Short mmCIF file of C-alpha atoms in Angstrom, two decimals:
data_model
loop_
_atom_site.label_atom_id
_atom_site.label_comp_id
_atom_site.label_asym_id
_atom_site.label_seq_id
_atom_site.Cartn_x
_atom_site.Cartn_y
_atom_site.Cartn_z
CA MET A 1 99.44 46.12 103.65
CA LEU A 2 102.44 48.19 104.62
CA ILE A 3 102.39 49.96 108.02
CA ALA A 4 104.66 52.96 108.55
CA ARG A 5 107.14 52.47 111.38
CA PRO A 6 107.32 55.25 114.00
CA ILE A 7 110.59 57.16 113.76
CA GLU A 8 111.33 56.48 117.40
CA SER A 9 111.49 52.74 116.85
CA ALA A 10 114.87 51.09 116.67
CA PRO A 11 115.98 49.46 113.37
CA ARG A 12 115.75 45.67 113.21
CA GLU A 13 118.49 45.17 110.63
CA PRO A 14 121.83 44.71 112.43
CA ALA A 15 123.66 44.08 109.13
CA ARG A 16 122.66 47.47 107.79
CA SER A 17 123.73 49.13 111.06
CA ARG A 18 127.17 47.58 110.81
CA LEU A 19 127.48 48.79 107.20
CA LEU A 20 126.55 52.35 108.14
CA LEU A 21 129.10 52.37 110.96
CA ALA A 22 131.79 51.19 108.59
CA LEU A 23 130.98 53.90 106.05
CA CYS A 24 131.08 56.57 108.76
CA ALA A 25 134.46 55.38 109.95
CA ALA A 26 135.81 55.44 106.40
CA ALA A 27 134.55 58.99 105.89
CA LEU A 28 136.26 60.15 109.05
CA ALA A 29 139.53 58.68 107.87
CA LEU A 30 139.59 60.83 104.67
CA PRO A 31 141.95 63.86 104.68
CA ALA A 32 140.22 67.17 105.52
CA LEU A 33 140.62 70.34 103.45
CA ALA A 34 141.12 73.53 105.40
CA CYS A 35 138.67 76.30 104.64
CA GLY A 36 137.18 79.42 106.12
CA PRO A 37 133.92 81.31 106.06
CA ASP A 38 135.04 83.81 103.42
CA PHE A 39 137.18 81.83 101.00
CA PRO A 40 136.95 78.48 99.16
CA VAL A 41 139.02 75.42 100.04
CA THR A 42 140.98 75.72 96.77
CA LEU A 43 142.87 78.69 98.16
CA LEU A 44 144.76 76.27 100.39
CA ASP A 45 144.32 73.07 98.38
CA ALA A 46 145.79 74.44 95.12
CA ARG A 47 148.09 77.22 96.24
CA PRO A 48 150.33 77.49 93.11
CA GLN A 49 147.32 77.83 90.80
CA THR A 50 145.62 80.23 93.19
CA LEU A 51 148.65 82.53 93.27
CA LEU A 52 148.86 82.54 89.46
CA GLU A 53 145.25 83.65 89.02
CA LEU A 54 143.78 87.11 89.61
CA SER A 55 141.06 87.04 92.23
CA GLU A 56 137.70 88.51 91.31
CA GLY A 57 136.90 91.93 92.76
CA VAL A 58 133.67 93.38 94.09
CA PHE A 59 132.53 96.28 91.93
CA ALA A 60 130.77 98.30 94.65
CA PHE A 61 133.83 98.04 96.90
CA GLU A 62 136.21 99.11 94.11
CA VAL A 63 134.22 102.12 92.89
CA ALA A 64 133.69 103.39 96.46
CA ARG A 65 137.45 103.98 96.48
CA LEU A 66 137.82 105.70 93.10
CA LEU A 67 138.00 109.08 94.85
CA PRO A 68 139.54 110.07 98.22
CA GLN A 69 137.69 109.91 101.52
CA PRO A 70 134.66 112.20 101.22
CA GLN A 71 134.13 115.37 103.19
CA PRO A 72 132.36 114.66 106.49
CA GLY A 73 128.87 115.95 107.08
CA LEU A 74 126.99 114.21 104.29
CA GLN A 75 125.27 110.83 104.62
CA ALA A 76 123.69 108.60 101.99
CA GLN A 77 120.11 107.52 102.55
CA ASP A 78 119.41 104.98 99.82
CA ALA A 79 115.98 103.42 99.42
CA ASP A 80 115.90 100.03 101.12
CA GLY A 81 113.45 98.47 98.66
CA TRP A 82 110.94 97.64 101.41
CA ASN A 83 109.33 100.97 102.26
CA PRO A 84 107.50 102.84 99.48
CA PRO A 85 109.12 106.21 98.64
CA GLY A 86 105.96 108.03 99.72
CA GLU A 87 106.16 106.52 103.18
CA VAL A 88 109.84 107.35 103.51
CA ARG A 89 109.15 110.95 102.53
CA ALA A 90 106.17 111.21 104.90
CA THR A 91 108.27 109.90 107.79
CA ALA A 92 111.01 112.42 107.07
CA GLU A 93 108.45 115.21 106.69
CA ALA A 94 107.06 114.53 110.15
CA GLN A 95 110.41 114.88 111.92
CA GLY A 96 110.51 117.82 114.32
CA LEU A 97 106.79 118.65 113.91
CA ASP A 98 103.81 118.45 116.23
CA GLY A 99 100.70 116.45 115.41
CA ALA A 100 98.67 119.41 114.17
CA SER A 101 101.38 120.46 111.69
CA ILE A 102 101.73 116.90 110.42
CA GLU A 103 97.97 116.68 109.82
CA LYS A 104 98.01 119.91 107.84
CA ILE A 105 100.89 118.78 105.67
CA VAL A 106 99.20 115.45 104.97
CA ALA A 107 96.03 117.35 103.99
CA MET A 108 98.05 119.66 101.73
CA ARG A 109 99.67 116.71 100.00
CA ALA A 110 96.23 115.23 99.33
CA SER A 111 94.85 118.45 97.86
CA ASP A 112 93.75 118.58 94.22
CA SER A 113 95.09 122.09 93.68
CA VAL A 114 97.71 124.43 95.04
CA ALA A 115 95.04 126.91 96.14
CA THR A 116 93.31 124.22 98.17
CA ALA A 117 96.63 123.11 99.63
CA GLN A 118 97.41 126.65 100.78
CA ALA A 119 93.99 126.96 102.37
CA VAL A 120 94.24 123.75 104.40
CA GLY A 121 97.83 124.58 105.37
CA ALA A 122 96.98 127.96 106.85
CA GLY A 123 98.84 128.52 110.09
CA LEU A 124 101.95 126.56 109.16
CA SER A 125 105.30 128.30 109.25
CA PRO A 126 106.32 129.96 105.94
CA GLU A 127 108.93 127.29 105.14
CA LEU A 128 106.47 124.44 105.62
CA LEU A 129 103.61 126.18 103.82
CA ASP A 130 105.65 127.30 100.82
CA TYR A 131 107.66 124.12 100.43
CA THR A 132 104.60 121.86 100.59
CA ALA A 133 102.68 124.11 98.18
CA GLY A 134 105.66 123.84 95.84
CA ALA A 135 105.66 120.06 96.17
CA VAL A 136 101.94 119.93 95.30
CA ALA A 137 102.54 122.12 92.25
CA TRP A 138 105.53 120.00 91.19
CA ASN A 139 103.53 116.78 91.41
CA GLN A 140 100.90 118.41 89.21
CA GLN A 141 103.68 119.28 86.73
CA ALA A 142 103.20 123.00 87.29
CA PHE A 143 106.96 123.40 87.40
CA ASP A 144 107.30 127.17 87.17
CA PRO A 145 104.94 127.91 90.10
CA ALA A 146 106.63 125.12 92.05
CA HIS A 147 110.00 126.72 91.42
CA ALA A 148 108.71 130.03 92.74
CA TYR A 149 107.60 128.40 95.99
CA PHE A 150 110.98 126.69 96.44
CA ARG A 151 112.74 129.99 95.84
CA ALA A 152 110.55 131.61 98.50
CA VAL A 153 111.82 129.08 101.06
CA ILE A 154 115.44 129.63 100.01
CA ALA A 155 115.00 133.39 100.46
CA LEU A 156 114.08 132.97 104.14
CA PRO A 157 116.78 133.58 106.78
CA ALA A 158 118.57 130.36 107.75
CA ALA A 159 116.91 130.35 111.18
CA GLU A 160 113.47 130.31 109.51
CA ARG A 161 114.10 127.36 107.17
CA PRO A 162 115.76 124.70 109.37
CA LEU A 163 113.50 121.85 108.20
CA ARG A 164 112.90 122.54 104.51
CA GLY A 165 115.83 124.70 103.45
CA VAL A 166 117.83 121.76 102.08
CA TRP A 167 114.75 120.28 100.43
CA ALA A 168 113.92 123.57 98.71
CA SER A 169 117.53 124.05 97.56
CA TYR A 170 117.58 120.55 96.06
CA MET A 171 114.29 121.15 94.23
CA ASP A 172 115.52 124.56 93.07
CA ALA A 173 118.44 122.78 91.43
CA ARG A 174 116.16 120.22 89.78
CA SER A 175 113.96 123.05 88.49
CA LEU A 176 117.00 124.77 86.98
CA VAL A 177 117.95 121.52 85.25
CA LEU A 178 114.50 121.42 83.65
CA ASN A 179 114.99 125.00 82.49
CA GLY A 180 118.34 124.13 80.93
CA ASP A 181 120.34 126.33 83.32
CA VAL A 182 123.26 123.97 83.91
CA ALA A 183 125.49 126.49 85.69
CA GLY A 184 122.66 127.58 87.95
CA ALA A 185 121.77 123.98 88.76
CA ASP A 186 125.38 123.16 89.61
CA ALA A 187 125.52 126.12 91.99
CA ALA A 188 122.22 125.09 93.60
CA PHE A 189 123.34 121.49 94.09
CA ALA A 190 126.62 122.70 95.60
CA ARG A 191 124.65 125.04 97.92
CA THR A 192 122.48 122.09 98.99
CA ARG A 193 125.57 120.19 100.10
CA GLU A 194 127.01 123.25 101.82
CA TRP A 195 123.86 123.70 103.87
CA VAL A 196 123.86 120.06 104.93
CA ILE A 197 127.52 120.20 105.94
CA ALA A 198 126.72 123.36 107.92
CA GLY A 199 124.17 121.37 109.93
CA ALA A 200 120.83 121.82 108.15
CA ALA A 201 118.35 118.94 108.45
CA ASP A 202 118.73 116.32 105.73
CA PRO A 203 116.77 113.20 106.72
CA LEU A 204 116.44 112.10 103.07
CA GLY A 205 120.16 112.27 102.28
CA LEU A 206 119.64 114.91 99.59
CA GLY A 207 123.19 116.19 99.98
CA VAL A 208 124.61 112.93 98.67
CA ALA A 209 121.73 112.43 96.22
CA SER A 210 122.60 115.78 94.65
CA PHE A 211 125.76 114.26 93.19
CA GLY A 212 123.64 111.72 91.33
CA GLU A 213 121.23 114.36 90.02
CA GLN A 214 124.14 116.41 88.70
CA ALA A 215 125.69 113.33 87.14
CA ARG A 216 122.48 112.34 85.38
CA GLU A 217 122.28 115.78 83.81
CA ARG A 218 125.87 115.37 82.57
CA LEU A 219 125.14 111.92 81.20
CA ASN A 220 122.04 113.15 79.37
CA ARG A 221 124.24 115.73 77.62
CA GLY A 222 126.75 113.07 76.60
CA ASP A 223 129.38 114.06 79.17
CA ALA A 224 130.22 110.59 80.50
CA VAL A 225 133.52 111.75 81.99
CA GLY A 226 131.83 114.50 84.01
CA ALA A 227 129.08 112.09 85.05
CA ILE A 228 131.40 109.44 86.46
CA ARG A 229 133.24 112.00 88.56
CA LEU A 230 129.99 112.96 90.25
CA TYR A 231 128.76 109.37 90.54
CA ALA A 232 132.12 108.44 92.06
CA GLN A 233 131.70 111.15 94.70
CA GLN A 234 128.24 109.76 95.46
CA ALA A 235 129.62 106.22 95.69
CA ALA A 236 132.42 107.38 98.00
CA TYR A 237 129.75 108.14 100.62
CA GLY A 238 128.59 104.53 100.44
CA SER A 239 125.60 105.22 98.20
CA ARG A 240 124.32 102.13 96.39
CA SER A 241 122.68 104.42 93.88
CA GLY A 242 126.07 105.91 93.04
CA SER A 243 127.80 102.56 92.61
CA ASN A 244 124.87 101.17 90.58
CA SER A 245 124.99 104.20 88.30
CA LEU A 246 128.71 103.66 87.72
CA LEU A 247 127.95 100.05 86.87
CA PHE A 248 125.41 101.12 84.23
CA VAL A 249 127.91 103.60 82.74
CA ALA A 250 130.63 100.95 82.60
CA ARG A 251 128.31 98.43 80.96
CA LYS A 252 127.24 100.97 78.37
CA ALA A 253 130.85 101.88 77.65
CA PHE A 254 131.61 98.30 76.62
CA VAL A 255 128.95 98.41 73.91
CA ASP A 256 129.39 102.08 72.96
CA ALA A 257 132.79 102.52 71.31
CA ALA A 258 132.68 106.34 71.38
CA MET A 259 131.91 106.43 75.11
CA ARG A 260 134.58 103.84 75.78
CA GLU A 261 137.20 105.93 73.99
CA ARG A 262 136.24 109.03 76.00
CA LEU A 263 136.54 107.11 79.27
CA LEU A 264 139.86 105.54 78.27
CA ALA A 265 141.25 109.02 77.60
CA ASP A 266 140.45 110.04 81.20
CA ALA A 267 142.34 108.75 84.26
CA LEU A 268 139.22 108.21 86.37
CA GLY A 269 137.43 106.70 83.39
CA ARG A 270 140.22 104.15 82.99
CA GLN A 271 140.00 103.31 86.69
CA LEU A 272 136.27 102.70 86.34
CA LEU A 273 136.71 100.36 83.38
CA VAL A 274 139.51 98.49 85.16
CA ALA A 275 137.28 98.10 88.23
CA TYR A 276 134.51 96.75 86.01
CA LEU A 277 136.81 94.18 84.38
CA PHE A 278 138.35 93.25 87.72
CA ALA A 279 134.90 92.55 89.15
CA ARG A 280 133.94 90.52 86.09
CA SER A 281 137.15 88.46 85.78
#
């Protein structure tokens, strides 16, 4: 019967020990290849070949530089993949509010109708009451009433909509997209960014997200050139959503000949396709 030897016990095979020592000594005598934490050893081991080959780029890094440094005042707030969107929104909604107001908003969100939501939200400030009522209507796909509530918030003086002004402006723009009012939506998205830059609260990063919403509308209408300009502005703020959207457009362009030709005819479109190829060797 075999009995396992405790690991602390010393080996009883001197011949094997001598062999292991010899192998270790031989390994130490081999020439070492210089390397670093961010590049492979071949960069120094095969320098002529390395210099003759084009290094592979990183797509997100390249497309973040397609357009100049963005205007300060806007910040991207991409989803991190860990927190559910509802929780992220609820956390942002609670900022700057007391406990009683938070409880009312939570109750409004859980209401089965807009009328019920308004009743349980009684006593909230007009911006909070109207915006949340609009959100309840929107989630119930009552888009026209929702739009009216968002417009009511926008109509308030700036001092009376510090927390939901940007949110209402963003949803106003989305409502106009649904109604097919492209020019109106563009103006509303631009206003959203202007309000954020002016200092309005934007815990969800809607100012930067507005570029992506505008771009999606362009893409849905077949305007790939217009879409990539907006996605590139979004990516310039460090938005993963913007860079991922540019990746999807580039991929589609390589299987859609008509789209590819439109992008190749545009300077920024050519830069995007070059960045895609550079990142894919």
